[in-house]
PDB file of C-alpha atoms in Angstrom:
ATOM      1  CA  UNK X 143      29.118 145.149 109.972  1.00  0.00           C
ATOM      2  CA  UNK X 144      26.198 146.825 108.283  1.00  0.00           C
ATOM      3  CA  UNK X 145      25.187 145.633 104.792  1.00  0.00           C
ATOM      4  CA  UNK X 146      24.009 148.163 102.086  1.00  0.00           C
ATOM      5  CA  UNK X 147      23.282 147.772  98.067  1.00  0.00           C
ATOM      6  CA  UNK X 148      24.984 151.108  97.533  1.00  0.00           C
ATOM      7  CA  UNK X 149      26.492 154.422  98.079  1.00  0.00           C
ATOM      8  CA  UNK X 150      26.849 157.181  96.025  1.00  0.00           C
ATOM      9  CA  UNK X 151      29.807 159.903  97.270  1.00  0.00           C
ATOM     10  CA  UNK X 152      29.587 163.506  95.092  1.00  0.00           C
ATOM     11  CA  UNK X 153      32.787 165.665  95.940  1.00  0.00           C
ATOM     12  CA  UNK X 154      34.788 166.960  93.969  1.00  0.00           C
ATOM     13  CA  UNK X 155      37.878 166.416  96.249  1.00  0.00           C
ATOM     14  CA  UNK X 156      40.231 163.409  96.186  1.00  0.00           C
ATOM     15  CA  UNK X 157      40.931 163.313  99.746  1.00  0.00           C
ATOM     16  CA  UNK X 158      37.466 163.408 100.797  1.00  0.00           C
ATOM     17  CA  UNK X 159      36.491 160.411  99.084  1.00  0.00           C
ATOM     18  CA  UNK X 160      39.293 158.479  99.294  1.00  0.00           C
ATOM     19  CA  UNK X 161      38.630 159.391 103.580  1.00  0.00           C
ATOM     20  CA  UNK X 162      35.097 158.764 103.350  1.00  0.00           C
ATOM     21  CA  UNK X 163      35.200 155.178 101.429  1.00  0.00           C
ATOM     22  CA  UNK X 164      38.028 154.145 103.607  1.00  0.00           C
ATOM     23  CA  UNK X 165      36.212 154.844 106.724  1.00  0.00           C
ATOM     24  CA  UNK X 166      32.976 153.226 104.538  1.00  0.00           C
ATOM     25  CA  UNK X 167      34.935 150.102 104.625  1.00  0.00           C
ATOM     26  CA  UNK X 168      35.569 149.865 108.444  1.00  0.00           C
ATOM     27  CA  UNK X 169      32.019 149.738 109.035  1.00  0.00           C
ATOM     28  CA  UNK X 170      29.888 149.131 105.946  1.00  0.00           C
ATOM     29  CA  UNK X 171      29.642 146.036 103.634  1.00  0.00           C
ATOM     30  CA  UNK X 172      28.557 147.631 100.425  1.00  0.00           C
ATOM     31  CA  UNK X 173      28.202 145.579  97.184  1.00  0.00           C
ATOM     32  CA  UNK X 174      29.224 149.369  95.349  1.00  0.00           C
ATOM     33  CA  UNK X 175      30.259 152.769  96.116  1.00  0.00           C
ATOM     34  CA  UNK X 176      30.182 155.071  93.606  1.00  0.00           C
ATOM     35  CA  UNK X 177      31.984 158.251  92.770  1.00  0.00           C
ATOM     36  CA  UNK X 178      30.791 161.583  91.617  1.00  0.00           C
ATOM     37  CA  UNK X 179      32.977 164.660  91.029  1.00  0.00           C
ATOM     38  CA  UNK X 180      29.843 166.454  90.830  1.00  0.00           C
ATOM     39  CA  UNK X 181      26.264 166.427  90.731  1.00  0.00           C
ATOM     40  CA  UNK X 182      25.217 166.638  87.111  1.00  0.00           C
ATOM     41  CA  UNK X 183      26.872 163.322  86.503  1.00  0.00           C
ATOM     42  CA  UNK X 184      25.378 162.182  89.747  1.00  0.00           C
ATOM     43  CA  UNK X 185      21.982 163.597  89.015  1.00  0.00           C
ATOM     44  CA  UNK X 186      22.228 161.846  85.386  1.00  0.00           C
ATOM     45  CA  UNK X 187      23.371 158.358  86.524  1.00  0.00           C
ATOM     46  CA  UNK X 188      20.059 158.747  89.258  1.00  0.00           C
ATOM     47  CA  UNK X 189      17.837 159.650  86.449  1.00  0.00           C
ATOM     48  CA  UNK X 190      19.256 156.570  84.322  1.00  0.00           C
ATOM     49  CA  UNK X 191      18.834 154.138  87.311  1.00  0.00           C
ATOM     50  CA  UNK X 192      15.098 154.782  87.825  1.00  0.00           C
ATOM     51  CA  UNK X 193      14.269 154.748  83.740  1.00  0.00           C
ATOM     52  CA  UNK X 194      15.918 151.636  84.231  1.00  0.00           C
ATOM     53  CA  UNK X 195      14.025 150.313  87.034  1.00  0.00           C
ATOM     54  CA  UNK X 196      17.577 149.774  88.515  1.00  0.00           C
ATOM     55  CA  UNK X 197      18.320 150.038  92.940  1.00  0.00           C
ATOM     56  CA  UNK X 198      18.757 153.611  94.039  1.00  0.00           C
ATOM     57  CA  UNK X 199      21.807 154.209  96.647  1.00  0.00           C
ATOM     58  CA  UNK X 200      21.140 153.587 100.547  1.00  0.00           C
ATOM     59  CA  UNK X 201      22.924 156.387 101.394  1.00  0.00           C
ATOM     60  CA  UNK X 202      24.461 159.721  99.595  1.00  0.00           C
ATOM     61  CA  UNK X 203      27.602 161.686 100.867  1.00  0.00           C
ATOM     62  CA  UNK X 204      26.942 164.920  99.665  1.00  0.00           C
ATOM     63  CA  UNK X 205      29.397 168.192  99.228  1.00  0.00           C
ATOM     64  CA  UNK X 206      27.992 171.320  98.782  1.00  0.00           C
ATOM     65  CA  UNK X 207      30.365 173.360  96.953  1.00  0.00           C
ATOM     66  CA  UNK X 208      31.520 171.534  93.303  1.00  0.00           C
ATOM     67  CA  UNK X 209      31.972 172.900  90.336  1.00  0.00           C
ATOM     68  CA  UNK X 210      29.691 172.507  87.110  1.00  0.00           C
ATOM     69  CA  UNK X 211      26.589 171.514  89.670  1.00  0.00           C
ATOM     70  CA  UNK X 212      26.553 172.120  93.243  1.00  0.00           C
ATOM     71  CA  UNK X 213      25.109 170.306  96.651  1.00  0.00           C
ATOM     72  CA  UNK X 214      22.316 172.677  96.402  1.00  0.00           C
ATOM     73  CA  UNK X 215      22.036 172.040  92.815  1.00  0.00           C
ATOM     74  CA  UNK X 216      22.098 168.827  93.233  1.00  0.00           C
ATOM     75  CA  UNK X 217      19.100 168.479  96.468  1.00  0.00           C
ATOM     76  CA  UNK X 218      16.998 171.217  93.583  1.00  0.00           C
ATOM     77  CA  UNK X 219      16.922 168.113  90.649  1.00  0.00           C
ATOM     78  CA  UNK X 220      16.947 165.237  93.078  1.00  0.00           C
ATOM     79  CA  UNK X 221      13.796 166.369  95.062  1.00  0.00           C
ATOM     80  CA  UNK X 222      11.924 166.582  91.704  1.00  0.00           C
ATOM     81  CA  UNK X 223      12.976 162.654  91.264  1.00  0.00           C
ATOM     82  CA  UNK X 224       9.943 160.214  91.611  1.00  0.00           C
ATOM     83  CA  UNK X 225      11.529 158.569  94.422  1.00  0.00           C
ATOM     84  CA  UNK X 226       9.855 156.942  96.637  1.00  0.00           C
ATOM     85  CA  UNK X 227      12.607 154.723  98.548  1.00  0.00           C
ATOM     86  CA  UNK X 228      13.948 156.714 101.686  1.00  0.00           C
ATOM     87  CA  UNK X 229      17.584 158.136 100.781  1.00  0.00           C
ATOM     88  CA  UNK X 230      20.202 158.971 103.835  1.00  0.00           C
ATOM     89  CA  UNK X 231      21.860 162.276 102.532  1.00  0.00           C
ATOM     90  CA  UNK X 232      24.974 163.370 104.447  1.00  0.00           C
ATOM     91  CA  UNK X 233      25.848 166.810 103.553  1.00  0.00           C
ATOM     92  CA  UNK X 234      29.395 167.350 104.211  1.00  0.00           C
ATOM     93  CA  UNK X 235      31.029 170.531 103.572  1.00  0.00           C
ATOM     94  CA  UNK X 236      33.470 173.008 104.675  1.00  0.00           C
ATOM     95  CA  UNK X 237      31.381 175.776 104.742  1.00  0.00           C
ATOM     96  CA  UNK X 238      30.861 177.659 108.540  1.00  0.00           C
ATOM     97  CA  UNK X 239      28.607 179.983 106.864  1.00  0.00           C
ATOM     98  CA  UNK X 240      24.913 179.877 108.709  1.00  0.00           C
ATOM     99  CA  UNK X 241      23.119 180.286 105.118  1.00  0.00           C
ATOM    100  CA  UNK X 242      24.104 176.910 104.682  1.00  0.00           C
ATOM    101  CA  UNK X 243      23.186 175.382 107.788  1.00  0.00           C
ATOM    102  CA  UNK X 244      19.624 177.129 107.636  1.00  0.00           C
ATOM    103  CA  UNK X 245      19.509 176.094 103.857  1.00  0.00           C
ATOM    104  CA  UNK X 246      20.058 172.218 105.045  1.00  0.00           C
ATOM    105  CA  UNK X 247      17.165 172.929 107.554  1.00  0.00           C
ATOM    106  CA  UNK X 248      14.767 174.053 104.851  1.00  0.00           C
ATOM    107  CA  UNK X 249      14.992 171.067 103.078  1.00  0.00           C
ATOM    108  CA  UNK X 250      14.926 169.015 105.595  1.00  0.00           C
ATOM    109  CA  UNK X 251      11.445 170.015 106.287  1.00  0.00           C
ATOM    110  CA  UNK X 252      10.624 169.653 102.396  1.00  0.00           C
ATOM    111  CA  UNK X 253      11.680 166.063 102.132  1.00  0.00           C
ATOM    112  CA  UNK X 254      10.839 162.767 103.116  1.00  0.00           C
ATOM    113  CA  UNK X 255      14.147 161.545 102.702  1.00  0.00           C
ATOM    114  CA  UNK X 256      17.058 162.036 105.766  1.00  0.00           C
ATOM    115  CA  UNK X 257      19.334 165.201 105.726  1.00  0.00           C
ATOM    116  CA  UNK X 258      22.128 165.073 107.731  1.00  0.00           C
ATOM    117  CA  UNK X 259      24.887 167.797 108.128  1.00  0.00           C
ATOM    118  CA  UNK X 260      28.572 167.391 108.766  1.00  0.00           C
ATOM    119  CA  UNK X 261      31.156 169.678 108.793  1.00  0.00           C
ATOM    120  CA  UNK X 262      34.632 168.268 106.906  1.00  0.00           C
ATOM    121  CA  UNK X 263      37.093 167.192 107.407  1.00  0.00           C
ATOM    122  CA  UNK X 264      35.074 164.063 107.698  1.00  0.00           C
ATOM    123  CA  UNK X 265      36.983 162.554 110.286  1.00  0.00           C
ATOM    124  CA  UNK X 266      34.741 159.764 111.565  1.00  0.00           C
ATOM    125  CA  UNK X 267      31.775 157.856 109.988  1.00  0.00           C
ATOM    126  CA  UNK X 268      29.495 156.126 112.447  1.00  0.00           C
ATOM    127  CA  UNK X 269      27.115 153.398 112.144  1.00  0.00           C
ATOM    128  CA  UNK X 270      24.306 155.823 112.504  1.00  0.00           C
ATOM    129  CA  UNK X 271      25.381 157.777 109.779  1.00  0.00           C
ATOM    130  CA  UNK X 272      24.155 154.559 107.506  1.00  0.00           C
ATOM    131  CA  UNK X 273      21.873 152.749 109.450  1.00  0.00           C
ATOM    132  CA  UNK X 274      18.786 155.148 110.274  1.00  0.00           C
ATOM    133  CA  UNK X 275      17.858 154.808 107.235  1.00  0.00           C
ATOM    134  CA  UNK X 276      17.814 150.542 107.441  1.00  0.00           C
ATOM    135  CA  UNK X 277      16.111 150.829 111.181  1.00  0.00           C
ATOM    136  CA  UNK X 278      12.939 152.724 110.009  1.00  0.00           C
ATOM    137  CA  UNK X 279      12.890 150.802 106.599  1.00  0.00           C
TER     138      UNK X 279
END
């Protein structure tokens, strides 16, 4: 089992992250996971952890499409974050439009941190989707 300090999930659906921490737990021994309905809270609690000099998440499930701020939101405000720790991002979303995929792309290349991209339903976590991140630390 893989061990990691945390996780932060931002959907705004139930189902996704009750799925997403349940498969979590199969695989992952995480001293927290955190929720996020969307990513102004998320953004805010990031921004209060680094004033704080507190640990930033291993890994961040990300949707795309929530109300008040959105994935893309989100990526905008947390790029501008003096971060230096390497952050696993898993965009999930529902979305089959190619402006998103190329969008993921685009940051990808403007980030040090990982972008992944997974289309939902998320039916299967794999080790890989938390452990790159560990491997090149």
């Amino acid at each position: 089992m893989i061990k990691t300090n945390s996780i932060y999930i931002i959907d705004d659906d139930v189902i996704t992250l009750f799925g997403i921490k349940k498969l979590l737990n199969k695989i992952v021994e995480c001293d927290s996971i955190y929720e996020f309905n969307n990513g102004k809270i998320a953004i805010n609690t990031l921004m209060h952890q680094i004033e704080l000099g507190k640990e930033l998440p291993d890994v961040i499930f990300l949707d795309i499409n929530m109300p008040i701020m959105d994935g893309w939101e989100f990526l905008n405000e947390f790029l501008k974050l003096p971060i230096d720790k390497k952050i696993r991002i898993n965009i999930i979303t529902s979305s089959i439009d190619p402006c998103d995929r190329r969008r993921w792309l685009e940051y990808k290349e403007i980030t040090q941190h990982q972008l992944e991209y997974k289309n939902k339903p998320v039916l299967s976590i794999g080790v890989e989707d938390i452990v790159k991140i560990h491997m090149a630390s």
